mmCIF file of C-alpha atoms in Angstrom:
data_model
loop_
_atom_site.group_PDB
_atom_site.id
_atom_site.type_symbol
_atom_site.label_atom_id
_atom_site.label_comp_id
_atom_site.label_asym_id
_atom_site.label_seq_id
_atom_site.Cartn_x
_atom_site.Cartn_y
_atom_site.Cartn_z
ATOM 1 C CA MET A 1127 -5.893 18.067 -0.287
ATOM 2 C CA SER A 1128 -5.338 16.395 -4.017
ATOM 3 C CA TYR A 1129 -8.259 15.356 -6.548
ATOM 4 C CA VAL A 1130 -8.591 12.376 -7.639
ATOM 5 C CA GLN A 1131 -10.001 10.745 -11.000
ATOM 6 C CA GLY A 1132 -10.782 7.210 -10.787
ATOM 7 C CA PHE A 1133 -11.386 4.315 -13.532
ATOM 8 C CA ILE A 1134 -11.812 1.326 -14.043
ATOM 9 C CA VAL A 1135 -12.516 -0.391 -17.379
ATOM 10 C CA ALA A 1136 -12.229 -4.003 -19.061
ATOM 11 C CA VAL A 1137 -9.320 -4.454 -21.455
ATOM 12 C CA PRO A 1138 -8.881 -7.353 -23.658
ATOM 13 C CA LYS A 1139 -5.792 -9.655 -21.958
ATOM 14 C CA ALA A 1140 -4.146 -9.335 -25.979
ATOM 15 C CA ASN A 1141 -4.319 -5.641 -25.666
ATOM 16 C CA LYS A 1142 -2.369 -5.280 -21.826
ATOM 17 C CA GLN A 1143 0.843 -3.578 -24.465
ATOM 18 C CA ALA A 1144 -1.447 -1.457 -26.548
ATOM 19 C CA TYR A 1145 -3.380 -0.118 -23.261
ATOM 20 C CA LEU A 1146 0.011 0.307 -21.613
ATOM 21 C CA ASP A 1147 1.850 1.842 -24.447
ATOM 22 C CA SER A 1148 -1.589 4.279 -24.770
ATOM 23 C CA ALA A 1149 -0.773 5.155 -21.188
ATOM 24 C CA ARG A 1150 2.301 5.958 -21.899
ATOM 25 C CA ALA A 1151 1.594 8.588 -24.635
ATOM 26 C CA VAL A 1152 -1.292 10.331 -22.657
ATOM 27 C CA ALA A 1153 0.493 10.906 -19.503
ATOM 28 C CA PRO A 1154 3.045 13.600 -20.364
ATOM 29 C CA ILE A 1155 -0.344 15.378 -21.835
ATOM 30 C CA PHE A 1156 -1.974 15.100 -18.470
ATOM 31 C CA GLN A 1157 1.090 16.141 -16.690
ATOM 32 C CA GLU A 1158 1.662 19.111 -19.117
ATOM 33 C CA TYR A 1159 -1.763 20.612 -17.755
ATOM 34 C CA GLY A 1160 -1.255 20.061 -14.471
ATOM 35 C CA ALA A 1161 -1.367 16.215 -13.211
ATOM 36 C CA LEU A 1162 0.879 15.082 -10.458
ATOM 37 C CA ARG A 1163 0.797 11.514 -10.709
ATOM 38 C CA MET A 1164 -1.430 9.071 -13.453
ATOM 39 C CA VAL A 1165 -1.166 5.425 -12.031
ATOM 40 C CA GLU A 1166 -2.445 2.269 -14.350
ATOM 41 C CA THR A 1167 -2.958 -0.863 -12.951
ATOM 42 C CA TRP A 1168 -3.992 -4.569 -14.366
ATOM 43 C CA SER A 1169 -6.327 -6.935 -11.799
ATOM 44 C CA GLU A 1170 -4.162 -10.078 -10.486
ATOM 45 C CA THR A 1171 -6.941 -11.688 -8.220
ATOM 46 C CA ILE A 1172 -10.486 -9.963 -8.704
ATOM 47 C CA ALA A 1173 -12.533 -11.676 -6.601
ATOM 48 C CA ASP A 1174 -16.359 -12.473 -7.532
ATOM 49 C CA GLY A 1175 -18.420 -10.991 -5.454
ATOM 50 C CA LYS A 1176 -22.067 -11.884 -4.197
ATOM 51 C CA VAL A 1177 -23.635 -8.424 -5.461
ATOM 52 C CA THR A 1178 -21.377 -6.975 -7.023
ATOM 53 C CA ASP A 1179 -17.788 -6.493 -8.188
ATOM 54 C CA PHE A 1180 -15.055 -5.232 -10.676
ATOM 55 C CA LYS A 1181 -15.831 -7.510 -13.194
ATOM 56 C CA ARG A 1182 -19.218 -6.923 -13.527
ATOM 57 C CA ALA A 1183 -18.823 -3.045 -12.658
ATOM 58 C CA VAL A 1184 -17.388 -3.011 -16.378
ATOM 59 C CA LEU A 1185 -19.133 -6.341 -18.190
ATOM 60 C CA ALA A 1186 -15.843 -8.011 -18.645
ATOM 61 C CA THR A 1187 -15.365 -10.881 -20.108
ATOM 62 C CA GLU A 1188 -13.317 -14.011 -19.398
ATOM 63 C CA ASP A 1189 -10.327 -13.169 -22.190
ATOM 64 C CA GLU A 1190 -10.804 -9.460 -20.706
ATOM 65 C CA ALA A 1191 -8.451 -7.806 -17.483
ATOM 66 C CA ILE A 1192 -9.406 -4.941 -15.634
ATOM 67 C CA ALA A 1193 -7.577 -2.082 -15.746
ATOM 68 C CA PHE A 1194 -8.033 0.189 -12.079
ATOM 69 C CA SER A 1195 -6.523 3.581 -13.044
ATOM 70 C CA TRP A 1196 -6.270 6.875 -10.914
ATOM 71 C CA ILE A 1197 -5.143 10.032 -12.058
ATOM 72 C CA GLU A 1198 -4.088 12.826 -9.055
ATOM 73 C CA TRP A 1199 -4.482 16.330 -9.528
ATOM 74 C CA PRO A 1200 -3.537 19.039 -7.237
ATOM 75 C CA ASP A 1201 -7.145 20.121 -7.408
ATOM 76 C CA LYS A 1202 -10.323 20.028 -8.849
ATOM 77 C CA GLN A 1203 -10.226 23.203 -10.526
ATOM 78 C CA THR A 1204 -6.916 21.883 -12.113
ATOM 79 C CA SER A 1205 -8.677 19.068 -13.139
ATOM 80 C CA ASP A 1206 -11.544 20.677 -14.852
ATOM 81 C CA ALA A 1207 -9.378 23.198 -16.570
ATOM 82 C CA ALA A 1208 -7.293 20.287 -17.806
ATOM 83 C CA GLU A 1209 -10.595 18.410 -19.014
ATOM 84 C CA ALA A 1210 -11.692 21.881 -21.276
ATOM 85 C CA LYS A 1211 -8.124 21.753 -22.596
ATOM 86 C CA MET A 1212 -7.842 18.429 -24.116
ATOM 87 C CA GLN A 1213 -11.004 18.776 -25.431
ATOM 88 C CA THR A 1214 -9.705 21.069 -28.287
ATOM 89 C CA ASP A 1215 -5.794 19.764 -27.777
ATOM 90 C CA PRO A 1216 -5.253 17.829 -31.646
ATOM 91 C CA ARG A 1217 -2.901 15.471 -29.832
ATOM 92 C CA MET A 1218 -5.773 13.988 -28.145
ATOM 93 C CA LYS A 1219 -7.268 13.286 -31.238
ATOM 94 C CA ASN A 1220 -4.562 10.886 -31.819
ATOM 95 C CA MET A 1221 -5.330 8.891 -28.340
ATOM 96 C CA MET A 1222 -9.180 8.026 -29.105
ATOM 97 C CA ASP A 1223 -8.252 4.804 -30.396
ATOM 98 C CA MET A 1224 -8.603 3.315 -27.650
ATOM 99 C CA PRO A 1225 -7.541 -0.668 -26.827
ATOM 100 C CA PHE A 1226 -10.689 -1.218 -25.000
ATOM 101 C CA ASP A 1227 -14.591 -0.770 -25.338
ATOM 102 C CA ALA A 1228 -14.939 2.710 -23.419
ATOM 103 C CA LYS A 1229 -18.656 2.908 -23.237
ATOM 104 C CA ARG A 1230 -18.213 0.327 -20.900
ATOM 105 C CA MET A 1231 -15.554 2.316 -18.398
ATOM 106 C CA VAL A 1232 -16.668 3.614 -15.442
ATOM 107 C CA TRP A 1233 -15.071 6.668 -13.888
ATOM 108 C CA GLY A 1234 -15.096 9.546 -11.701
ATOM 109 C CA GLY A 1235 -13.767 12.687 -9.845
ATOM 110 C CA PHE A 1236 -13.279 12.312 -5.779
ATOM 111 C CA ASP A 1237 -12.170 14.418 -3.059
ATOM 112 C CA PRO A 1238 -9.745 12.492 -1.169
ATOM 113 C CA ILE A 1239 -10.812 12.140 2.911
ATOM 114 C CA PHE A 1240 -8.122 10.566 4.230
ATOM 115 C CA ASP A 1241 -4.741 9.963 3.219
ATOM 116 C CA THR A 1242 -1.838 8.398 5.259
ATOM 117 C CA GLN A 1243 0.945 10.719 3.391
ATOM 118 C CA SER A 1244 -1.096 14.235 4.217
#
């Protein structure tokens, strides 16, 4: 099975197009480094939880939407190698002006344990 990096972040609703433009700009770089798939989603229905929820996880305000994203890699080794390469890739410096507060981003790497497509 593949390896997945998942992300959630609060993005000002007014920055939706800038967020999408940023994702479109960085996608070819991720693919060049071996990403199989990159998916960006924009919150449509986010329930308020009793203990926690997506909004509280990233301290979202009323004027922010939640972006839920993932990148699928062939394996963790490819993901790790891509991350190392991106640290020195000059193209990535242009991508660092993100249209959201990166300090509130939640992300992690995941080893799939079940997939209906496998």
